[in-house]
Amino acid sequence: MRMLDEAGIQYRETRSPFRLLSADAIWVADEDYAQARALLESEAEAFAAKARAEWKVQWVTEHKGSYLLWLWGRMRRASLASLLQLLLLIALVAVMLLYPLAYFP
Protein backbone atom coordinates (compact mmCIF):
# COMPACT_ATOMS: atom_id res chain seq x y z
CA MET A 1 0.00 0.00 0.00
CA ARG A 2 3.11 2.13 0.19
CA MET A 3 2.88 2.63 -3.59
CA LEU A 4 -0.66 3.96 -3.38
CA ASP A 5 0.32 6.30 -0.55
CA GLU A 6 3.32 7.60 -2.52
CA ALA A 7 1.13 8.16 -5.61
CA GLY A 8 -1.40 10.07 -3.50
CA ILE A 9 -4.19 7.63 -4.25
CA GLN A 10 -6.88 7.40 -1.59
CA TYR A 11 -7.83 3.79 -0.84
CA ARG A 12 -9.64 1.65 1.68
CA GLU A 13 -8.92 -1.96 2.60
CA THR A 14 -11.48 -4.50 3.69
CA ARG A 15 -10.55 -7.80 5.33
CA SER A 16 -12.66 -10.87 4.79
CA PRO A 17 -13.66 -12.70 7.97
CA PHE A 18 -14.24 -15.95 6.08
CA ARG A 19 -11.21 -16.72 3.90
CA LEU A 20 -12.48 -19.89 2.27
CA LEU A 21 -15.11 -18.31 0.05
CA SER A 22 -14.15 -14.65 -0.11
CA ALA A 23 -11.12 -12.42 -0.37
CA ASP A 24 -9.72 -9.17 0.96
CA ALA A 25 -10.23 -6.06 -1.18
CA ILE A 26 -8.68 -2.69 -1.91
CA TRP A 27 -11.17 0.02 -2.83
CA VAL A 28 -10.17 3.13 -4.82
CA ALA A 29 -12.18 5.92 -6.41
CA ASP A 30 -13.24 5.40 -10.03
CA GLU A 31 -11.01 8.21 -11.28
CA ASP A 32 -7.93 6.66 -9.59
CA TYR A 33 -8.66 3.08 -10.68
CA ALA A 34 -6.51 3.02 -13.84
CA GLN A 35 -3.48 4.49 -12.07
CA ALA A 36 -3.88 2.22 -9.04
CA ARG A 37 -4.24 -0.85 -11.24
CA ALA A 38 -1.12 0.05 -13.24
CA LEU A 39 0.88 0.55 -10.02
CA LEU A 40 -0.28 -2.73 -8.51
CA GLU A 41 0.31 -4.66 -11.75
CA SER A 42 3.86 -3.31 -12.06
CA GLU A 43 4.52 -4.28 -8.43
CA ALA A 44 3.12 -7.77 -9.07
CA GLU A 45 5.31 -8.19 -12.15
CA ALA A 46 8.42 -7.10 -10.23
CA PHE A 47 7.58 -9.48 -7.39
CA ALA A 48 6.97 -12.35 -9.83
CA ALA A 49 10.29 -11.76 -11.60
CA LYS A 50 12.16 -11.70 -8.27
CA ALA A 51 10.37 -14.82 -7.01
CA ARG A 52 11.05 -16.63 -10.30
CA ALA A 53 14.76 -15.81 -10.12
CA GLU A 54 14.95 -16.99 -6.49
CA TRP A 55 13.09 -20.19 -7.40
CA LYS A 56 15.47 -20.96 -10.27
CA VAL A 57 18.45 -20.66 -7.93
CA GLN A 58 16.70 -22.74 -5.27
CA TRP A 59 15.65 -25.37 -7.83
CA VAL A 60 19.26 -25.95 -8.85
CA THR A 61 20.99 -25.62 -5.47
CA GLU A 62 18.49 -27.05 -2.99
CA HIS A 63 16.42 -29.47 -5.09
CA LYS A 64 19.05 -30.31 -7.72
CA GLY A 65 16.37 -30.21 -10.42
CA SER A 66 14.43 -33.10 -8.87
CA TYR A 67 10.68 -32.99 -8.29
CA LEU A 68 11.04 -35.80 -5.75
CA LEU A 69 13.54 -33.81 -3.67
CA TRP A 70 11.27 -30.76 -3.90
CA LEU A 71 8.26 -32.76 -2.69
CA TRP A 72 10.27 -34.35 0.11
CA GLY A 73 11.47 -30.92 1.26
CA ARG A 74 7.91 -29.59 1.28
CA MET A 75 6.70 -32.59 3.27
CA ARG A 76 9.48 -32.20 5.85
CA ARG A 77 8.61 -28.55 6.43
CA ALA A 78 4.85 -29.06 6.53
CA SER A 79 3.07 -28.81 9.85
CA LEU A 80 1.06 -31.65 11.31
CA ALA A 81 -2.16 -29.75 10.56
CA SER A 82 -1.20 -29.46 6.89
CA LEU A 83 -0.44 -33.16 6.68
CA LEU A 84 -3.77 -34.01 8.32
CA GLN A 85 -5.58 -31.75 5.86
CA LEU A 86 -3.83 -33.49 2.97
CA LEU A 87 -4.80 -36.92 4.30
CA LEU A 88 -8.41 -35.78 4.75
CA LEU A 89 -8.48 -34.47 1.19
CA ILE A 90 -7.10 -37.76 -0.15
CA ALA A 91 -9.69 -39.69 1.88
CA LEU A 92 -12.54 -37.51 0.57
CA VAL A 93 -11.45 -37.96 -3.02
CA ALA A 94 -11.16 -41.73 -2.47
CA VAL A 95 -14.67 -41.87 -1.02
CA MET A 96 -16.09 -39.86 -3.93
CA LEU A 97 -14.41 -42.20 -6.41
CA LEU A 98 -15.35 -45.43 -4.62
CA TYR A 99 -18.91 -44.51 -3.57
CA PRO A 100 -20.47 -45.12 -7.00
CA LEU A 101 -18.97 -48.63 -7.03
CA ALA A 102 -21.21 -49.54 -4.07
CA TYR A 103 -24.21 -49.44 -6.41
CA PHE A 104 -22.82 -52.08 -8.75
CA PRO A 105 -22.74 -55.70 -7.51
mmCIF file of the C-alpha atoms, coordinates in Angstrom:
data_MODEL
# 
_entry.id   MODEL 
# 
loop_
_atom_site.group_PDB 
_atom_site.id 
_atom_site.type_symbol 
_atom_site.label_atom_id 
_atom_site.label_alt_id 
_atom_site.label_comp_id 
_atom_site.label_asym_id 
_atom_site.label_entity_id 
_atom_site.label_seq_id 
_atom_site.pdbx_PDB_ins_code 
_atom_site.Cartn_x 
_atom_site.Cartn_y 
_atom_site.Cartn_z 
_atom_site.occupancy 
_atom_site.B_iso_or_equiv 
_atom_site.pdbx_formal_charge 
_atom_site.auth_seq_id 
_atom_site.auth_comp_id 
_atom_site.auth_asym_id 
_atom_site.auth_atom_id 
_atom_site.pdbx_PDB_model_num 
ATOM 1   C CA . MET A 1 1   ? 0.000   0.000   0.000   1.00 0.00 ? 1   MET A CA 1 
ATOM 2   C CA . ARG A 1 2   ? 3.105   2.133   0.194   1.00 0.00 ? 2   ARG A CA 1 
ATOM 3   C CA . MET A 1 3   ? 2.880   2.632   -3.593  1.00 0.00 ? 3   MET A CA 1 
ATOM 4   C CA . LEU A 1 4   ? -0.662  3.961   -3.384  1.00 0.00 ? 4   LEU A CA 1 
ATOM 5   C CA . ASP A 1 5   ? 0.323   6.299   -0.551  1.00 0.00 ? 5   ASP A CA 1 
ATOM 6   C CA . GLU A 1 6   ? 3.317   7.600   -2.522  1.00 0.00 ? 6   GLU A CA 1 
ATOM 7   C CA . ALA A 1 7   ? 1.134   8.155   -5.606  1.00 0.00 ? 7   ALA A CA 1 
ATOM 8   C CA . GLY A 1 8   ? -1.397  10.071  -3.504  1.00 0.00 ? 8   GLY A CA 1 
ATOM 9   C CA . ILE A 1 9   ? -4.195  7.634   -4.250  1.00 0.00 ? 9   ILE A CA 1 
ATOM 10  C CA . GLN A 1 10  ? -6.883  7.399   -1.586  1.00 0.00 ? 10  GLN A CA 1 
ATOM 11  C CA . TYR A 1 11  ? -7.829  3.785   -0.841  1.00 0.00 ? 11  TYR A CA 1 
ATOM 12  C CA . ARG A 1 12  ? -9.645  1.655   1.678   1.00 0.00 ? 12  ARG A CA 1 
ATOM 13  C CA . GLU A 1 13  ? -8.920  -1.958  2.598   1.00 0.00 ? 13  GLU A CA 1 
ATOM 14  C CA . THR A 1 14  ? -11.478 -4.501  3.694   1.00 0.00 ? 14  THR A CA 1 
ATOM 15  C CA . ARG A 1 15  ? -10.554 -7.798  5.328   1.00 0.00 ? 15  ARG A CA 1 
ATOM 16  C CA . SER A 1 16  ? -12.656 -10.872 4.788   1.00 0.00 ? 16  SER A CA 1 
ATOM 17  C CA . PRO A 1 17  ? -13.660 -12.704 7.973   1.00 0.00 ? 17  PRO A CA 1 
ATOM 18  C CA . PHE A 1 18  ? -14.237 -15.952 6.077   1.00 0.00 ? 18  PHE A CA 1 
ATOM 19  C CA . ARG A 1 19  ? -11.213 -16.717 3.898   1.00 0.00 ? 19  ARG A CA 1 
ATOM 20  C CA . LEU A 1 20  ? -12.476 -19.894 2.268   1.00 0.00 ? 20  LEU A CA 1 
ATOM 21  C CA . LEU A 1 21  ? -15.114 -18.312 0.045   1.00 0.00 ? 21  LEU A CA 1 
ATOM 22  C CA . SER A 1 22  ? -14.151 -14.651 -0.106  1.00 0.00 ? 22  SER A CA 1 
ATOM 23  C CA . ALA A 1 23  ? -11.121 -12.417 -0.372  1.00 0.00 ? 23  ALA A CA 1 
ATOM 24  C CA . ASP A 1 24  ? -9.717  -9.175  0.955   1.00 0.00 ? 24  ASP A CA 1 
ATOM 25  C CA . ALA A 1 25  ? -10.229 -6.064  -1.180  1.00 0.00 ? 25  ALA A CA 1 
ATOM 26  C CA . ILE A 1 26  ? -8.677  -2.688  -1.909  1.00 0.00 ? 26  ILE A CA 1 
ATOM 27  C CA . TRP A 1 27  ? -11.167 0.022   -2.834  1.00 0.00 ? 27  TRP A CA 1 
ATOM 28  C CA . VAL A 1 28  ? -10.174 3.125   -4.823  1.00 0.00 ? 28  VAL A CA 1 
ATOM 29  C CA . ALA A 1 29  ? -12.179 5.917   -6.408  1.00 0.00 ? 29  ALA A CA 1 
ATOM 30  C CA . ASP A 1 30  ? -13.241 5.401   -10.026 1.00 0.00 ? 30  ASP A CA 1 
ATOM 31  C CA . GLU A 1 31  ? -11.009 8.214   -11.275 1.00 0.00 ? 31  GLU A CA 1 
ATOM 32  C CA . ASP A 1 32  ? -7.933  6.658   -9.590  1.00 0.00 ? 32  ASP A CA 1 
ATOM 33  C CA . TYR A 1 33  ? -8.663  3.078   -10.682 1.00 0.00 ? 33  TYR A CA 1 
ATOM 34  C CA . ALA A 1 34  ? -6.506  3.017   -13.842 1.00 0.00 ? 34  ALA A CA 1 
ATOM 35  C CA . GLN A 1 35  ? -3.480  4.495   -12.072 1.00 0.00 ? 35  GLN A CA 1 
ATOM 36  C CA . ALA A 1 36  ? -3.878  2.216   -9.042  1.00 0.00 ? 36  ALA A CA 1 
ATOM 37  C CA . ARG A 1 37  ? -4.239  -0.848  -11.239 1.00 0.00 ? 37  ARG A CA 1 
ATOM 38  C CA . ALA A 1 38  ? -1.124  0.054   -13.241 1.00 0.00 ? 38  ALA A CA 1 
ATOM 39  C CA . LEU A 1 39  ? 0.880   0.551   -10.025 1.00 0.00 ? 39  LEU A CA 1 
ATOM 40  C CA . LEU A 1 40  ? -0.276  -2.733  -8.508  1.00 0.00 ? 40  LEU A CA 1 
ATOM 41  C CA . GLU A 1 41  ? 0.314   -4.664  -11.745 1.00 0.00 ? 41  GLU A CA 1 
ATOM 42  C CA . SER A 1 42  ? 3.860   -3.314  -12.055 1.00 0.00 ? 42  SER A CA 1 
ATOM 43  C CA . GLU A 1 43  ? 4.520   -4.276  -8.431  1.00 0.00 ? 43  GLU A CA 1 
ATOM 44  C CA . ALA A 1 44  ? 3.117   -7.772  -9.066  1.00 0.00 ? 44  ALA A CA 1 
ATOM 45  C CA . GLU A 1 45  ? 5.306   -8.187  -12.151 1.00 0.00 ? 45  GLU A CA 1 
ATOM 46  C CA . ALA A 1 46  ? 8.416   -7.101  -10.235 1.00 0.00 ? 46  ALA A CA 1 
ATOM 47  C CA . PHE A 1 47  ? 7.584   -9.484  -7.391  1.00 0.00 ? 47  PHE A CA 1 
ATOM 48  C CA . ALA A 1 48  ? 6.966   -12.353 -9.832  1.00 0.00 ? 48  ALA A CA 1 
ATOM 49  C CA . ALA A 1 49  ? 10.290  -11.759 -11.599 1.00 0.00 ? 49  ALA A CA 1 
ATOM 50  C CA . LYS A 1 50  ? 12.155  -11.700 -8.271  1.00 0.00 ? 50  LYS A CA 1 
ATOM 51  C CA . ALA A 1 51  ? 10.367  -14.823 -7.014  1.00 0.00 ? 51  ALA A CA 1 
ATOM 52  C CA . ARG A 1 52  ? 11.046  -16.633 -10.300 1.00 0.00 ? 52  ARG A CA 1 
ATOM 53  C CA . ALA A 1 53  ? 14.756  -15.812 -10.118 1.00 0.00 ? 53  ALA A CA 1 
ATOM 54  C CA . GLU A 1 54  ? 14.952  -16.992 -6.491  1.00 0.00 ? 54  GLU A CA 1 
ATOM 55  C CA . TRP A 1 55  ? 13.088  -20.190 -7.402  1.00 0.00 ? 55  TRP A CA 1 
ATOM 56  C CA . LYS A 1 56  ? 15.473  -20.963 -10.274 1.00 0.00 ? 56  LYS A CA 1 
ATOM 57  C CA . VAL A 1 57  ? 18.448  -20.663 -7.929  1.00 0.00 ? 57  VAL A CA 1 
ATOM 58  C CA . GLN A 1 58  ? 16.698  -22.742 -5.272  1.00 0.00 ? 58  GLN A CA 1 
ATOM 59  C CA . TRP A 1 59  ? 15.647  -25.365 -7.828  1.00 0.00 ? 59  TRP A CA 1 
ATOM 60  C CA . VAL A 1 60  ? 19.259  -25.950 -8.852  1.00 0.00 ? 60  VAL A CA 1 
ATOM 61  C CA . THR A 1 61  ? 20.990  -25.615 -5.468  1.00 0.00 ? 61  THR A CA 1 
ATOM 62  C CA . GLU A 1 62  ? 18.487  -27.048 -2.992  1.00 0.00 ? 62  GLU A CA 1 
ATOM 63  C CA . HIS A 1 63  ? 16.424  -29.471 -5.087  1.00 0.00 ? 63  HIS A CA 1 
ATOM 64  C CA . LYS A 1 64  ? 19.052  -30.312 -7.718  1.00 0.00 ? 64  LYS A CA 1 
ATOM 65  C CA . GLY A 1 65  ? 16.366  -30.208 -10.417 1.00 0.00 ? 65  GLY A CA 1 
ATOM 66  C CA . SER A 1 66  ? 14.432  -33.100 -8.868  1.00 0.00 ? 66  SER A CA 1 
ATOM 67  C CA . TYR A 1 67  ? 10.683  -32.990 -8.286  1.00 0.00 ? 67  TYR A CA 1 
ATOM 68  C CA . LEU A 1 68  ? 11.036  -35.802 -5.754  1.00 0.00 ? 68  LEU A CA 1 
ATOM 69  C CA . LEU A 1 69  ? 13.544  -33.808 -3.672  1.00 0.00 ? 69  LEU A CA 1 
ATOM 70  C CA . TRP A 1 70  ? 11.270  -30.763 -3.904  1.00 0.00 ? 70  TRP A CA 1 
ATOM 71  C CA . LEU A 1 71  ? 8.259   -32.764 -2.694  1.00 0.00 ? 71  LEU A CA 1 
ATOM 72  C CA . TRP A 1 72  ? 10.274  -34.347 0.109   1.00 0.00 ? 72  TRP A CA 1 
ATOM 73  C CA . GLY A 1 73  ? 11.472  -30.922 1.260   1.00 0.00 ? 73  GLY A CA 1 
ATOM 74  C CA . ARG A 1 74  ? 7.912   -29.590 1.276   1.00 0.00 ? 74  ARG A CA 1 
ATOM 75  C CA . MET A 1 75  ? 6.700   -32.593 3.265   1.00 0.00 ? 75  MET A CA 1 
ATOM 76  C CA . ARG A 1 76  ? 9.482   -32.202 5.855   1.00 0.00 ? 76  ARG A CA 1 
ATOM 77  C CA . ARG A 1 77  ? 8.612   -28.546 6.431   1.00 0.00 ? 77  ARG A CA 1 
ATOM 78  C CA . ALA A 1 78  ? 4.846   -29.057 6.526   1.00 0.00 ? 78  ALA A CA 1 
ATOM 79  C CA . SER A 1 79  ? 3.068   -28.810 9.851   1.00 0.00 ? 79  SER A CA 1 
ATOM 80  C CA . LEU A 1 80  ? 1.064   -31.646 11.310  1.00 0.00 ? 80  LEU A CA 1 
ATOM 81  C CA . ALA A 1 81  ? -2.157  -29.746 10.565  1.00 0.00 ? 81  ALA A CA 1 
ATOM 82  C CA . SER A 1 82  ? -1.199  -29.459 6.886   1.00 0.00 ? 82  SER A CA 1 
ATOM 83  C CA . LEU A 1 83  ? -0.441  -33.159 6.676   1.00 0.00 ? 83  LEU A CA 1 
ATOM 84  C CA . LEU A 1 84  ? -3.767  -34.012 8.315   1.00 0.00 ? 84  LEU A CA 1 
ATOM 85  C CA . GLN A 1 85  ? -5.583  -31.746 5.856   1.00 0.00 ? 85  GLN A CA 1 
ATOM 86  C CA . LEU A 1 86  ? -3.833  -33.494 2.973   1.00 0.00 ? 86  LEU A CA 1 
ATOM 87  C CA . LEU A 1 87  ? -4.797  -36.918 4.302   1.00 0.00 ? 87  LEU A CA 1 
ATOM 88  C CA . LEU A 1 88  ? -8.409  -35.779 4.748   1.00 0.00 ? 88  LEU A CA 1 
ATOM 89  C CA . LEU A 1 89  ? -8.484  -34.469 1.187   1.00 0.00 ? 89  LEU A CA 1 
ATOM 90  C CA . ILE A 1 90  ? -7.100  -37.760 -0.150  1.00 0.00 ? 90  ILE A CA 1 
ATOM 91  C CA . ALA A 1 91  ? -9.688  -39.689 1.879   1.00 0.00 ? 91  ALA A CA 1 
ATOM 92  C CA . LEU A 1 92  ? -12.544 -37.513 0.574   1.00 0.00 ? 92  LEU A CA 1 
ATOM 93  C CA . VAL A 1 93  ? -11.448 -37.964 -3.023  1.00 0.00 ? 93  VAL A CA 1 
ATOM 94  C CA . ALA A 1 94  ? -11.165 -41.728 -2.473  1.00 0.00 ? 94  ALA A CA 1 
ATOM 95  C CA . VAL A 1 95  ? -14.673 -41.871 -1.015  1.00 0.00 ? 95  VAL A CA 1 
ATOM 96  C CA . MET A 1 96  ? -16.086 -39.862 -3.926  1.00 0.00 ? 96  MET A CA 1 
ATOM 97  C CA . LEU A 1 97  ? -14.411 -42.204 -6.409  1.00 0.00 ? 97  LEU A CA 1 
ATOM 98  C CA . LEU A 1 98  ? -15.352 -45.426 -4.623  1.00 0.00 ? 98  LEU A CA 1 
ATOM 99  C CA . TYR A 1 99  ? -18.909 -44.510 -3.569  1.00 0.00 ? 99  TYR A CA 1 
ATOM 100 C CA . PRO A 1 100 ? -20.473 -45.119 -7.005  1.00 0.00 ? 100 PRO A CA 1 
ATOM 101 C CA . LEU A 1 101 ? -18.968 -48.627 -7.034  1.00 0.00 ? 101 LEU A CA 1 
ATOM 102 C CA . ALA A 1 102 ? -21.212 -49.542 -4.074  1.00 0.00 ? 102 ALA A CA 1 
ATOM 103 C CA . TYR A 1 103 ? -24.210 -49.439 -6.408  1.00 0.00 ? 103 TYR A CA 1 
ATOM 104 C CA . PHE A 1 104 ? -22.819 -52.077 -8.747  1.00 0.00 ? 104 PHE A CA 1 
ATOM 105 C CA . PRO A 1 105 ? -22.743 -55.702 -7.515  1.00 0.00 ? 105 PRO A CA 1 
# 
